[in-house]
JSON list of C-alpha atoms in Angstrom, two decimals:
[
{"chain": "A", "resi": 647, "resn": "GLN", "atom": "CA", "xyz": [6.04, -6.13, -19.27]},
{"chain": "A", "resi": 648, "resn": "LYS", "atom": "CA", "xyz": [4.68, -5.04, -15.92]},
{"chain": "A", "resi": 649, "resn": "GLU", "atom": "CA", "xyz": [4.12, -1.45, -15.19]},
{"chain": "A", "resi": 650, "resn": "VAL", "atom": "CA", "xyz": [6.33, -1.43, -12.22]},
{"chain": "A", "resi": 651, "resn": "GLU", "atom": "CA", "xyz": [9.37, -3.79, -11.69]},
{"chain": "A", "resi": 652, "resn": "GLN", "atom": "CA", "xyz": [11.01, -4.31, -8.44]},
{"chain": "A", "resi": 653, "resn": "ASP", "atom": "CA", "xyz": [13.48, -7.09, -7.42]},
{"chain": "A", "resi": 654, "resn": "PRO", "atom": "CA", "xyz": [11.85, -9.01, -4.59]},
{"chain": "A", "resi": 655, "resn": "GLY", "atom": "CA", "xyz": [15.22, -10.01, -3.20]},
{"chain": "A", "resi": 656, "resn": "PRO", "atom": "CA", "xyz": [15.71, -11.11, -0.39]},
{"chain": "A", "resi": 657, "resn": "LEU", "atom": "CA", "xyz": [18.50, -8.64, 0.32]},
{"chain": "A", "resi": 658, "resn": "SER", "atom": "CA", "xyz": [20.67, -9.22, 3.38]},
{"chain": "A", "resi": 659, "resn": "VAL", "atom": "CA", "xyz": [23.20, -6.71, 4.60]},
{"chain": "A", "resi": 660, "resn": "PRO", "atom": "CA", "xyz": [25.18, -6.09, 7.77]},
{"chain": "A", "resi": 661, "resn": "GLU", "atom": "CA", "xyz": [24.37, -3.46, 10.16]},
{"chain": "A", "resi": 662, "resn": "GLY", "atom": "CA", "xyz": [25.80, -0.01, 9.14]},
{"chain": "A", "resi": 663, "resn": "ALA", "atom": "CA", "xyz": [25.71, -0.83, 5.41]},
{"chain": "A", "resi": 664, "resn": "ILE", "atom": "CA", "xyz": [24.27, 1.35, 2.84]},
{"chain": "A", "resi": 665, "resn": "VAL", "atom": "CA", "xyz": [21.25, -0.16, 1.18]},
{"chain": "A", "resi": 666, "resn": "SER", "atom": "CA", "xyz": [20.04, 0.61, -2.35]},
{"chain": "A", "resi": 667, "resn": "LEU", "atom": "CA", "xyz": [16.53, -0.37, -3.54]},
{"chain": "A", "resi": 668, "resn": "ASN", "atom": "CA", "xyz": [15.31, 0.17, -6.94]},
{"chain": "A", "resi": 669, "resn": "CYS", "atom": "CA", "xyz": [12.29, 0.13, -9.21]},
{"chain": "A", "resi": 670, "resn": "THR", "atom": "CA", "xyz": [11.86, 0.63, -12.86]},
{"chain": "A", "resi": 671, "resn": "TYR", "atom": "CA", "xyz": [8.55, 1.63, -14.49]},
{"chain": "A", "resi": 672, "resn": "SER", "atom": "CA", "xyz": [7.25, 1.71, -18.10]},
{"chain": "A", "resi": 673, "resn": "ASN", "atom": "CA", "xyz": [4.23, 4.14, -17.75]},
{"chain": "A", "resi": 674, "resn": "SER", "atom": "CA", "xyz": [5.33, 7.71, -18.62]},
{"chain": "A", "resi": 675, "resn": "ALA", "atom": "CA", "xyz": [2.18, 9.01, -17.09]},
{"chain": "A", "resi": 676, "resn": "PHE", "atom": "CA", "xyz": [3.38, 8.29, -13.57]},
{"chain": "A", "resi": 677, "resn": "GLN", "atom": "CA", "xyz": [4.20, 11.50, -11.81]},
{"chain": "A", "resi": 678, "resn": "TYR", "atom": "CA", "xyz": [4.22, 10.78, -8.15]},
{"chain": "A", "resi": 679, "resn": "PHE", "atom": "CA", "xyz": [6.61, 8.28, -6.54]},
{"chain": "A", "resi": 680, "resn": "MET", "atom": "CA", "xyz": [6.50, 6.79, -3.07]},
{"chain": "A", "resi": 681, "resn": "TRP", "atom": "CA", "xyz": [8.35, 4.29, -0.97]},
{"chain": "A", "resi": 682, "resn": "TYR", "atom": "CA", "xyz": [6.56, 2.32, 1.69]},
{"chain": "A", "resi": 683, "resn": "ARG", "atom": "CA", "xyz": [7.91, 0.19, 4.43]},
{"chain": "A", "resi": 684, "resn": "GLN", "atom": "CA", "xyz": [5.90, -2.85, 5.62]},
{"chain": "A", "resi": 685, "resn": "TYR", "atom": "CA", "xyz": [6.78, -4.97, 8.60]},
{"chain": "A", "resi": 686, "resn": "SER", "atom": "CA", "xyz": [5.41, -8.45, 8.57]},
{"chain": "A", "resi": 687, "resn": "ARG", "atom": "CA", "xyz": [1.62, -8.56, 9.06]},
{"chain": "A", "resi": 688, "resn": "LYS", "atom": "CA", "xyz": [1.29, -4.77, 9.25]},
{"chain": "A", "resi": 689, "resn": "GLY", "atom": "CA", "xyz": [0.05, -2.09, 6.88]},
{"chain": "A", "resi": 690, "resn": "PRO", "atom": "CA", "xyz": [2.48, -0.25, 4.72]},
{"chain": "A", "resi": 691, "resn": "GLU", "atom": "CA", "xyz": [4.05, 2.88, 6.13]},
{"chain": "A", "resi": 692, "resn": "LEU", "atom": "CA", "xyz": [4.77, 5.84, 3.92]},
{"chain": "A", "resi": 693, "resn": "LEU", "atom": "CA", "xyz": [8.41, 6.63, 4.09]},
{"chain": "A", "resi": 694, "resn": "MET", "atom": "CA", "xyz": [9.15, 9.09, 1.22]},
{"chain": "A", "resi": 695, "resn": "TYR", "atom": "CA", "xyz": [7.31, 10.65, -1.64]},
{"chain": "A", "resi": 696, "resn": "THR", "atom": "CA", "xyz": [8.44, 12.91, -4.46]},
{"chain": "A", "resi": 697, "resn": "TYR", "atom": "CA", "xyz": [7.02, 14.13, -7.69]},
{"chain": "A", "resi": 698, "resn": "SER", "atom": "CA", "xyz": [10.08, 15.44, -9.48]},
{"chain": "A", "resi": 699, "resn": "SER", "atom": "CA", "xyz": [13.33, 14.08, -10.81]},
{"chain": "A", "resi": 700, "resn": "GLY", "atom": "CA", "xyz": [16.29, 14.43, -8.40]},
{"chain": "A", "resi": 701, "resn": "ASN", "atom": "CA", "xyz": [17.03, 13.55, -4.85]},
{"chain": "A", "resi": 702, "resn": "LYS", "atom": "CA", "xyz": [15.11, 13.96, -1.70]},
{"chain": "A", "resi": 703, "resn": "GLU", "atom": "CA", "xyz": [16.66, 13.35, 1.66]},
{"chain": "A", "resi": 704, "resn": "ASP", "atom": "CA", "xyz": [15.04, 12.63, 5.01]},
{"chain": "A", "resi": 705, "resn": "GLY", "atom": "CA", "xyz": [17.30, 11.48, 7.79]},
{"chain": "A", "resi": 706, "resn": "ARG", "atom": "CA", "xyz": [19.00, 8.23, 6.84]},
{"chain": "A", "resi": 707, "resn": "PHE", "atom": "CA", "xyz": [16.69, 7.94, 3.75]},
{"chain": "A", "resi": 708, "resn": "THR", "atom": "CA", "xyz": [17.32, 9.41, 0.25]},
{"chain": "A", "resi": 709, "resn": "ALA", "atom": "CA", "xyz": [14.86, 8.91, -2.56]},
{"chain": "A", "resi": 710, "resn": "GLN", "atom": "CA", "xyz": [15.95, 9.41, -6.06]},
{"chain": "A", "resi": 711, "resn": "VAL", "atom": "CA", "xyz": [13.95, 9.69, -9.23]},
{"chain": "A", "resi": 712, "resn": "ASP", "atom": "CA", "xyz": [15.16, 9.69, -12.81]},
{"chain": "A", "resi": 713, "resn": "LYS", "atom": "CA", "xyz": [12.09, 10.22, -15.03]},
{"chain": "A", "resi": 714, "resn": "SER", "atom": "CA", "xyz": [14.25, 10.18, -18.25]},
{"chain": "A", "resi": 715, "resn": "SER", "atom": "CA", "xyz": [15.32, 6.56, -17.39]},
{"chain": "A", "resi": 716, "resn": "LYS", "atom": "CA", "xyz": [12.04, 5.59, -15.64]},
{"chain": "A", "resi": 717, "resn": "TYR", "atom": "CA", "xyz": [13.97, 4.57, -12.58]},
{"chain": "A", "resi": 718, "resn": "ILE", "atom": "CA", "xyz": [13.57, 5.24, -8.91]},
{"chain": "A", "resi": 719, "resn": "SER", "atom": "CA", "xyz": [15.79, 4.41, -5.97]},
{"chain": "A", "resi": 720, "resn": "LEU", "atom": "CA", "xyz": [15.64, 4.46, -2.16]},
{"chain": "A", "resi": 721, "resn": "PHE", "atom": "CA", "xyz": [19.01, 4.62, -0.28]},
{"chain": "A", "resi": 722, "resn": "ILE", "atom": "CA", "xyz": [19.24, 3.79, 3.39]},
{"chain": "A", "resi": 723, "resn": "ARG", "atom": "CA", "xyz": [22.50, 4.93, 5.18]},
{"chain": "A", "resi": 724, "resn": "ASP", "atom": "CA", "xyz": [23.76, 3.42, 8.33]},
{"chain": "A", "resi": 725, "resn": "SER", "atom": "CA", "xyz": [21.17, 0.65, 8.15]},
{"chain": "A", "resi": 726, "resn": "GLN", "atom": "CA", "xyz": [19.86, -0.77, 11.33]},
{"chain": "A", "resi": 727, "resn": "PRO", "atom": "CA", "xyz": [18.24, -4.10, 12.35]},
{"chain": "A", "resi": 728, "resn": "SER", "atom": "CA", "xyz": [15.04, -2.22, 12.78]},
{"chain": "A", "resi": 729, "resn": "ASP", "atom": "CA", "xyz": [15.12, -1.40, 9.07]},
{"chain": "A", "resi": 730, "resn": "SER", "atom": "CA", "xyz": [14.43, -4.98, 8.44]},
{"chain": "A", "resi": 731, "resn": "ALA", "atom": "CA", "xyz": [11.17, -5.04, 6.46]},
{"chain": "A", "resi": 732, "resn": "THR", "atom": "CA", "xyz": [9.71, -5.28, 2.99]},
{"chain": "A", "resi": 733, "resn": "TYR", "atom": "CA", "xyz": [10.10, -2.03, 0.98]},
{"chain": "A", "resi": 734, "resn": "LEU", "atom": "CA", "xyz": [7.43, -1.33, -1.59]},
{"chain": "A", "resi": 735, "resn": "CYS", "atom": "CA", "xyz": [7.81, 1.30, -4.35]},
{"chain": "A", "resi": 736, "resn": "ALA", "atom": "CA", "xyz": [4.58, 2.85, -5.52]},
{"chain": "A", "resi": 737, "resn": "MET", "atom": "CA", "xyz": [3.72, 5.29, -8.26]},
{"chain": "A", "resi": 738, "resn": "SER", "atom": "CA", "xyz": [0.69, 7.35, -9.34]},
{"chain": "A", "resi": 739, "resn": "ALA", "atom": "CA", "xyz": [-0.57, 9.18, -12.41]},
{"chain": "A", "resi": 740, "resn": "ASN", "atom": "CA", "xyz": [-2.74, 12.16, -11.98]},
{"chain": "A", "resi": 741, "resn": "SER", "atom": "CA", "xyz": [-6.02, 10.62, -13.16]},
{"chain": "A", "resi": 742, "resn": "GLY", "atom": "CA", "xyz": [-8.05, 13.65, -12.36]},
{"chain": "A", "resi": 743, "resn": "GLY", "atom": "CA", "xyz": [-9.79, 14.65, -9.23]},
{"chain": "A", "resi": 744, "resn": "SER", "atom": "CA", "xyz": [-8.60, 13.06, -6.08]},
{"chain": "A", "resi": 745, "resn": "ASN", "atom": "CA", "xyz": [-8.34, 9.39, -7.25]},
{"chain": "A", "resi": 746, "resn": "TYR", "atom": "CA", "xyz": [-4.61, 8.91, -7.20]},
{"chain": "A", "resi": 747, "resn": "LYS", "atom": "CA", "xyz": [-4.50, 5.17, -7.69]},
{"chain": "A", "resi": 748, "resn": "LEU", "atom": "CA", "xyz": [-1.22, 3.64, -6.79]},
{"chain": "A", "resi": 749, "resn": "THR", "atom": "CA", "xyz": [0.60, 0.97, -8.74]},
{"chain": "A", "resi": 750, "resn": "PHE", "atom": "CA", "xyz": [3.01, -1.02, -6.48]},
{"chain": "A", "resi": 751, "resn": "GLY", "atom": "CA", "xyz": [6.14, -2.91, -7.06]},
{"chain": "A", "resi": 752, "resn": "LYS", "atom": "CA", "xyz": [6.26, -6.42, -5.71]},
{"chain": "A", "resi": 753, "resn": "GLY", "atom": "CA", "xyz": [8.39, -5.24, -2.73]},
{"chain": "A", "resi": 754, "resn": "THR", "atom": "CA", "xyz": [11.89, -6.13, -1.64]},
{"chain": "A", "resi": 755, "resn": "LEU", "atom": "CA", "xyz": [12.48, -8.05, 1.54]},
{"chain": "A", "resi": 756, "resn": "LEU", "atom": "CA", "xyz": [15.41, -6.48, 3.45]},
{"chain": "A", "resi": 757, "resn": "THR", "atom": "CA", "xyz": [17.21, -8.04, 6.40]},
{"chain": "A", "resi": 758, "resn": "VAL", "atom": "CA", "xyz": [19.77, -6.04, 8.26]},
{"chain": "A", "resi": 759, "resn": "ASN", "atom": "CA", "xyz": [22.03, -8.29, 10.42]},
{"chain": "A", "resi": 760, "resn": "PRO", "atom": "CA", "xyz": [23.36, -7.11, 13.68]},
{"chain": "B", "resi": 222, "resn": "GLY", "atom": "CA", "xyz": [-0.58, 12.90, 11.88]},
{"chain": "B", "resi": 223, "resn": "ALA", "atom": "CA", "xyz": [-2.13, 10.98, 9.00]},
{"chain": "B", "resi": 224, "resn": "VAL", "atom": "CA", "xyz": [-3.25, 7.90, 11.07]},
{"chain": "B", "resi": 225, "resn": "VAL", "atom": "CA", "xyz": [-5.61, 5.36, 9.72]},
{"chain": "B", "resi": 226, "resn": "SER", "atom": "CA", "xyz": [-7.18, 2.67, 11.80]},
{"chain": "B", "resi": 227, "resn": "GLN", "atom": "CA", "xyz": [-8.85, -0.63, 10.93]},
{"chain": "B", "resi": 228, "resn": "HIS", "atom": "CA", "xyz": [-11.13, -2.80, 12.82]},
{"chain": "B", "resi": 229, "resn": "PRO", "atom": "CA", "xyz": [-10.99, -5.63, 13.50]},
{"chain": "B", "resi": 230, "resn": "SER", "atom": "CA", "xyz": [-7.36, -6.55, 13.24]},
{"chain": "B", "resi": 231, "resn": "ARG", "atom": "CA", "xyz": [-8.17, -10.20, 13.03]},
{"chain": "B", "resi": 232, "resn": "VAL", "atom": "CA", "xyz": [-11.39, -12.10, 12.42]},
{"chain": "B", "resi": 233, "resn": "ILE", "atom": "CA", "xyz": [-12.35, -15.75, 12.02]},
{"chain": "B", "resi": 234, "resn": "CYS", "atom": "CA", "xyz": [-15.63, -16.54, 10.54]},
{"chain": "B", "resi": 235, "resn": "LYS", "atom": "CA", "xyz": [-17.46, -19.61, 9.25]},
{"chain": "B", "resi": 236, "resn": "SER", "atom": "CA", "xyz": [-18.04, -20.24, 5.57]},
{"chain": "B", "resi": 237, "resn": "GLY", "atom": "CA", "xyz": [-21.28, -18.56, 4.38]},
{"chain": "B", "resi": 238, "resn": "THR", "atom": "CA", "xyz": [-21.22, -15.68, 6.93]},
{"chain": "B", "resi": 239, "resn": "SER", "atom": "CA", "xyz": [-20.57, -12.07, 6.20]},
{"chain": "B", "resi": 240, "resn": "VAL", "atom": "CA", "xyz": [-17.92, -9.97, 7.78]},
{"chain": "B", "resi": 241, "resn": "LYS", "atom": "CA", "xyz": [-17.62, -6.19, 7.95]},
{"chain": "B", "resi": 242, "resn": "ILE", "atom": "CA", "xyz": [-14.27, -4.35, 8.15]},
{"chain": "B", "resi": 243, "resn": "GLU", "atom": "CA", "xyz": [-14.09, -0.64, 9.12]},
{"chain": "B", "resi": 244, "resn": "CYS", "atom": "CA", "xyz": [-11.43, 1.83, 8.03]},
{"chain": "B", "resi": 245, "resn": "ARG", "atom": "CA", "xyz": [-11.18, 5.15, 9.65]},
{"chain": "B", "resi": 246, "resn": "SER", "atom": "CA", "xyz": [-8.97, 8.19, 9.09]},
{"chain": "B", "resi": 247, "resn": "LEU", "atom": "CA", "xyz": [-8.41, 9.47, 12.52]},
{"chain": "B", "resi": 248, "resn": "ASP", "atom": "CA", "xyz": [-6.90, 12.96, 12.10]},
{"chain": "B", "resi": 249, "resn": "PHE", "atom": "CA", "xyz": [-7.82, 13.92, 8.55]},
{"chain": "B", "resi": 250, "resn": "GLN", "atom": "CA", "xyz": [-10.67, 13.88, 6.21]},
{"chain": "B", "resi": 251, "resn": "ALA", "atom": "CA", "xyz": [-10.34, 11.54, 3.26]},
{"chain": "B", "resi": 252, "resn": "THR", "atom": "CA", "xyz": [-12.56, 12.00, 0.13]},
{"chain": "B", "resi": 253, "resn": "THR", "atom": "CA", "xyz": [-11.05, 8.87, -1.27]},
{"chain": "B", "resi": 254, "resn": "MET", "atom": "CA", "xyz": [-10.32, 5.63, 0.39]},
{"chain": "B", "resi": 255, "resn": "PHE", "atom": "CA", "xyz": [-8.82, 2.46, -1.17]},
{"chain": "B", "resi": 256, "resn": "TRP", "atom": "CA", "xyz": [-9.25, -1.25, -0.33]},
{"chain": "B", "resi": 257, "resn": "TYR", "atom": "CA", "xyz": [-6.49, -3.73, -1.01]},
{"chain": "B", "resi": 258, "resn": "ARG", "atom": "CA", "xyz": [-5.96, -7.42, -0.61]},
{"chain": "B", "resi": 259, "resn": "GLN", "atom": "CA", "xyz": [-2.53, -8.89, 0.01]},
{"chain": "B", "resi": 260, "resn": "PHE", "atom": "CA", "xyz": [-1.57, -12.61, -0.11]},
{"chain": "B", "resi": 261, "resn": "PRO", "atom": "CA", "xyz": [1.43, -13.93, 1.69]},
{"chain": "B", "resi": 262, "resn": "LYS", "atom": "CA", "xyz": [4.70, -12.52, 0.25]},
{"chain": "B", "resi": 263, "resn": "GLN", "atom": "CA", "xyz": [2.80, -10.76, -2.45]},
{"chain": "B", "resi": 264, "resn": "SER", "atom": "CA", "xyz": [2.28, -7.08, -3.15]},
{"chain": "B", "resi": 265, "resn": "LEU", "atom": "CA", "xyz": [-0.93, -5.24, -2.57]},
{"chain": "B", "resi": 266, "resn": "MET", "atom": "CA", "xyz": [-3.74, -5.86, -4.96]},
{"chain": "B", "resi": 267, "resn": "LEU", "atom": "CA", "xyz": [-6.05, -2.85, -5.40]},
{"chain": "B", "resi": 268, "resn": "MET", "atom": "CA", "xyz": [-9.79, -4.08, -5.01]},
{"chain": "B", "resi": 269, "resn": "ALA", "atom": "CA", "xyz": [-11.74, -0.85, -5.16]},
{"chain": "B", "resi": 270, "resn": "THR", "atom": "CA", "xyz": [-11.62, 2.97, -4.93]},
{"chain": "B", "resi": 271, "resn": "SER", "atom": "CA", "xyz": [-14.19, 4.43, -2.60]},
{"chain": "B", "resi": 272, "resn": "ASN", "atom": "CA", "xyz": [-15.37, 8.07, -2.82]},
{"chain": "B", "resi": 273, "resn": "GLU", "atom": "CA", "xyz": [-17.45, 9.63, -0.01]},
{"chain": "B", "resi": 274, "resn": "GLY", "atom": "CA", "xyz": [-21.07, 9.66, -0.97]},
{"chain": "B", "resi": 275, "resn": "SER", "atom": "CA", "xyz": [-20.83, 7.71, -4.15]},
{"chain": "B", "resi": 276, "resn": "LYS", "atom": "CA", "xyz": [-20.50, 4.20, -5.41]},
{"chain": "B", "resi": 277, "resn": "ALA", "atom": "CA", "xyz": [-17.21, 2.51, -5.32]},
{"chain": "B", "resi": 278, "resn": "THR", "atom": "CA", "xyz": [-15.23, 1.87, -8.42]},
{"chain": "B", "resi": 279, "resn": "TYR", "atom": "CA", "xyz": [-14.13, -1.82, -8.51]},
{"chain": "B", "resi": 280, "resn": "GLU", "atom": "CA", "xyz": [-11.06, -3.20, -10.19]},
{"chain": "B", "resi": 281, "resn": "GLN", "atom": "CA", "xyz": [-11.53, -5.78, -13.00]},
{"chain": "B", "resi": 282, "resn": "GLY", "atom": "CA", "xyz": [-12.14, -9.22, -11.63]},
{"chain": "B", "resi": 283, "resn": "VAL", "atom": "CA", "xyz": [-13.36, -8.04, -8.15]},
{"chain": "B", "resi": 284, "resn": "GLU", "atom": "CA", "xyz": [-16.98, -9.05, -7.62]},
{"chain": "B", "resi": 285, "resn": "LYS", "atom": "CA", "xyz": [-18.85, -5.92, -6.42]},
{"chain": "B", "resi": 286, "resn": "ASP", "atom": "CA", "xyz": [-21.71, -8.03, -5.06]},
{"chain": "B", "resi": 287, "resn": "LYS", "atom": "CA", "xyz": [-19.26, -10.03, -2.87]},
{"chain": "B", "resi": 288, "resn": "PHE", "atom": "CA", "xyz": [-17.17, -7.14, -1.68]},
{"chain": "B", "resi": 289, "resn": "LEU", "atom": "CA", "xyz": [-19.59, -4.35, -0.66]},
{"chain": "B", "resi": 290, "resn": "ILE", "atom": "CA", "xyz": [-18.10, -1.08, 0.07]},
{"chain": "B", "resi": 291, "resn": "ASN", "atom": "CA", "xyz": [-19.67, 1.97, 1.69]},
{"chain": "B", "resi": 292, "resn": "HIS", "atom": "CA", "xyz": [-18.09, 5.33, 2.25]},
{"chain": "B", "resi": 293, "resn": "ALA", "atom": "CA", "xyz": [-20.53, 7.04, 4.44]},
{"chain": "B", "resi": 294, "resn": "SER", "atom": "CA", "xyz": [-18.47, 9.89, 5.75]},
{"chain": "B", "resi": 295, "resn": "LEU", "atom": "CA", "xyz": [-15.12, 11.58, 5.09]},
{"chain": "B", "resi": 296, "resn": "THR", "atom": "CA", "xyz": [-13.51, 9.51, 7.82]},
{"chain": "B", "resi": 297, "resn": "LEU", "atom": "CA", "xyz": [-15.25, 6.16, 7.46]},
{"chain": "B", "resi": 298, "resn": "SER", "atom": "CA", "xyz": [-15.27, 3.43, 4.81]},
{"chain": "B", "resi": 299, "resn": "THR", "atom": "CA", "xyz": [-16.44, -0.20, 5.26]},
{"chain": "B", "resi": 300, "resn": "LEU", "atom": "CA", "xyz": [-15.83, -3.33, 3.41]},
{"chain": "B", "resi": 301, "resn": "THR", "atom": "CA", "xyz": [-18.30, -6.18, 3.81]},
{"chain": "B", "resi": 302, "resn": "VAL", "atom": "CA", "xyz": [-17.24, -9.64, 2.57]},
{"chain": "B", "resi": 303, "resn": "THR", "atom": "CA", "xyz": [-20.62, -11.35, 1.97]},
{"chain": "B", "resi": 304, "resn": "SER", "atom": "CA", "xyz": [-21.03, -15.03, 2.06]},
{"chain": "B", "resi": 305, "resn": "ALA", "atom": "CA", "xyz": [-17.47, -15.56, 2.73]},
{"chain": "B", "resi": 306, "resn": "HIS", "atom": "CA", "xyz": [-15.61, -18.75, 1.57]},
{"chain": "B", "resi": 307, "resn": "PRO", "atom": "CA", "xyz": [-12.16, -20.06, 2.51]},
{"chain": "B", "resi": 308, "resn": "GLU", "atom": "CA", "xyz": [-10.70, -18.66, -0.68]},
{"chain": "B", "resi": 309, "resn": "ASP", "atom": "CA", "xyz": [-11.61, -15.21, 0.73]},
{"chain": "B", "resi": 310, "resn": "SER", "atom": "CA", "xyz": [-9.08, -15.64, 3.51]},
{"chain": "B", "resi": 311, "resn": "SER", "atom": "CA", "xyz": [-6.60, -12.97, 3.10]},
{"chain": "B", "resi": 312, "resn": "PHE", "atom": "CA", "xyz": [-5.00, -9.82, 4.59]},
{"chain": "B", "resi": 313, "resn": "TYR", "atom": "CA", "xyz": [-7.31, -6.75, 3.69]},
{"chain": "B", "resi": 314, "resn": "ILE", "atom": "CA", "xyz": [-5.73, -3.38, 3.86]},
{"chain": "B", "resi": 315, "resn": "CYS", "atom": "CA", "xyz": [-7.39, 0.03, 3.49]},
{"chain": "B", "resi": 316, "resn": "SER", "atom": "CA", "xyz": [-5.76, 3.43, 2.77]},
{"chain": "B", "resi": 317, "resn": "ALA", "atom": "CA", "xyz": [-7.05, 6.96, 2.93]},
{"chain": "B", "resi": 318, "resn": "ALA", "atom": "CA", "xyz": [-5.78, 9.64, 0.64]},
{"chain": "B", "resi": 319, "resn": "GLN", "atom": "CA", "xyz": [-4.70, 12.98, 1.49]},
{"chain": "B", "resi": 320, "resn": "GLY", "atom": "CA", "xyz": [-3.87, 14.67, -1.86]},
{"chain": "B", "resi": 321, "resn": "TYR", "atom": "CA", "xyz": [-1.70, 12.17, -3.68]},
{"chain": "B", "resi": 322, "resn": "GLU", "atom": "CA", "xyz": [-0.35, 10.59, -0.48]},
{"chain": "B", "resi": 323, "resn": "GLN", "atom": "CA", "xyz": [-2.04, 7.46, 0.78]},
{"chain": "B", "resi": 324, "resn": "TYR", "atom": "CA", "xyz": [-1.92, 6.35, 4.34]},
{"chain": "B", "resi": 325, "resn": "PHE", "atom": "CA", "xyz": [-2.52, 2.80, 5.13]},
{"chain": "B", "resi": 326, "resn": "GLY", "atom": "CA", "xyz": [-4.31, 1.09, 7.93]},
{"chain": "B", "resi": 327, "resn": "PRO", "atom": "CA", "xyz": [-2.73, -1.71, 9.93]},
{"chain": "B", "resi": 328, "resn": "GLY", "atom": "CA", "xyz": [-4.71, -4.35, 8.00]},
{"chain": "B", "resi": 329, "resn": "THR", "atom": "CA", "xyz": [-7.22, -7.03, 8.91]},
{"chain": "B", "resi": 330, "resn": "ARG", "atom": "CA", "xyz": [-6.39, -10.76, 8.72]},
{"chain": "B", "resi": 331, "resn": "LEU", "atom": "CA", "xyz": [-9.58, -12.63, 7.60]},
{"chain": "B", "resi": 332, "resn": "THR", "atom": "CA", "xyz": [-9.77, -16.40, 8.15]},
{"chain": "B", "resi": 333, "resn": "VAL", "atom": "CA", "xyz": [-12.72, -18.24, 6.77]},
{"chain": "B", "resi": 334, "resn": "THR", "atom": "CA", "xyz": [-13.19, -21.74, 7.98]}
]
């Protein structure tokens, strides 16, 4: 079993739809959870980060973490064609010092159709 | 804030030559930088963790003599691919850590002919 599982999709939705992206993990040591957006041939862009169970909202994006179920989600409201990208979940355990190595999911390719 | 640059963005080199890629954190100091490799439609594969002023820590299976990493200052890390071969062709991405948040550079596309 991989440490982080993420459905690679592809996921195709109409403009304005609510998008739900999910990851599950097996390592209980993970404490920090991030979502990155990566456009084709570009570096990942940090969208959201959180370190506690519950919801965190930023504009159209909501990150949700359920540590008891080892499950994280990213919701995108009122999706736009510009949201079309690959979304990567990433997690980190506190390994001491400043070396917060990230473990990534495979990424989900999202297409929002106008 | 939290901008990371990489140079060059794209490089084509001949087999057997060496290529250096620079990663800079432009508006913050990063004691730790990371180097990743990404194949098409795949996720990022961590190659090594680089700490300022000390030797890099390489992930299992990554040849330290082939992928030389130098972290000379709090804002600059370099990756040198030595004696490059076509199988080294890939997308190389660096990141700089600010606390537990990692900010990524735009990536460097390396093509070895």
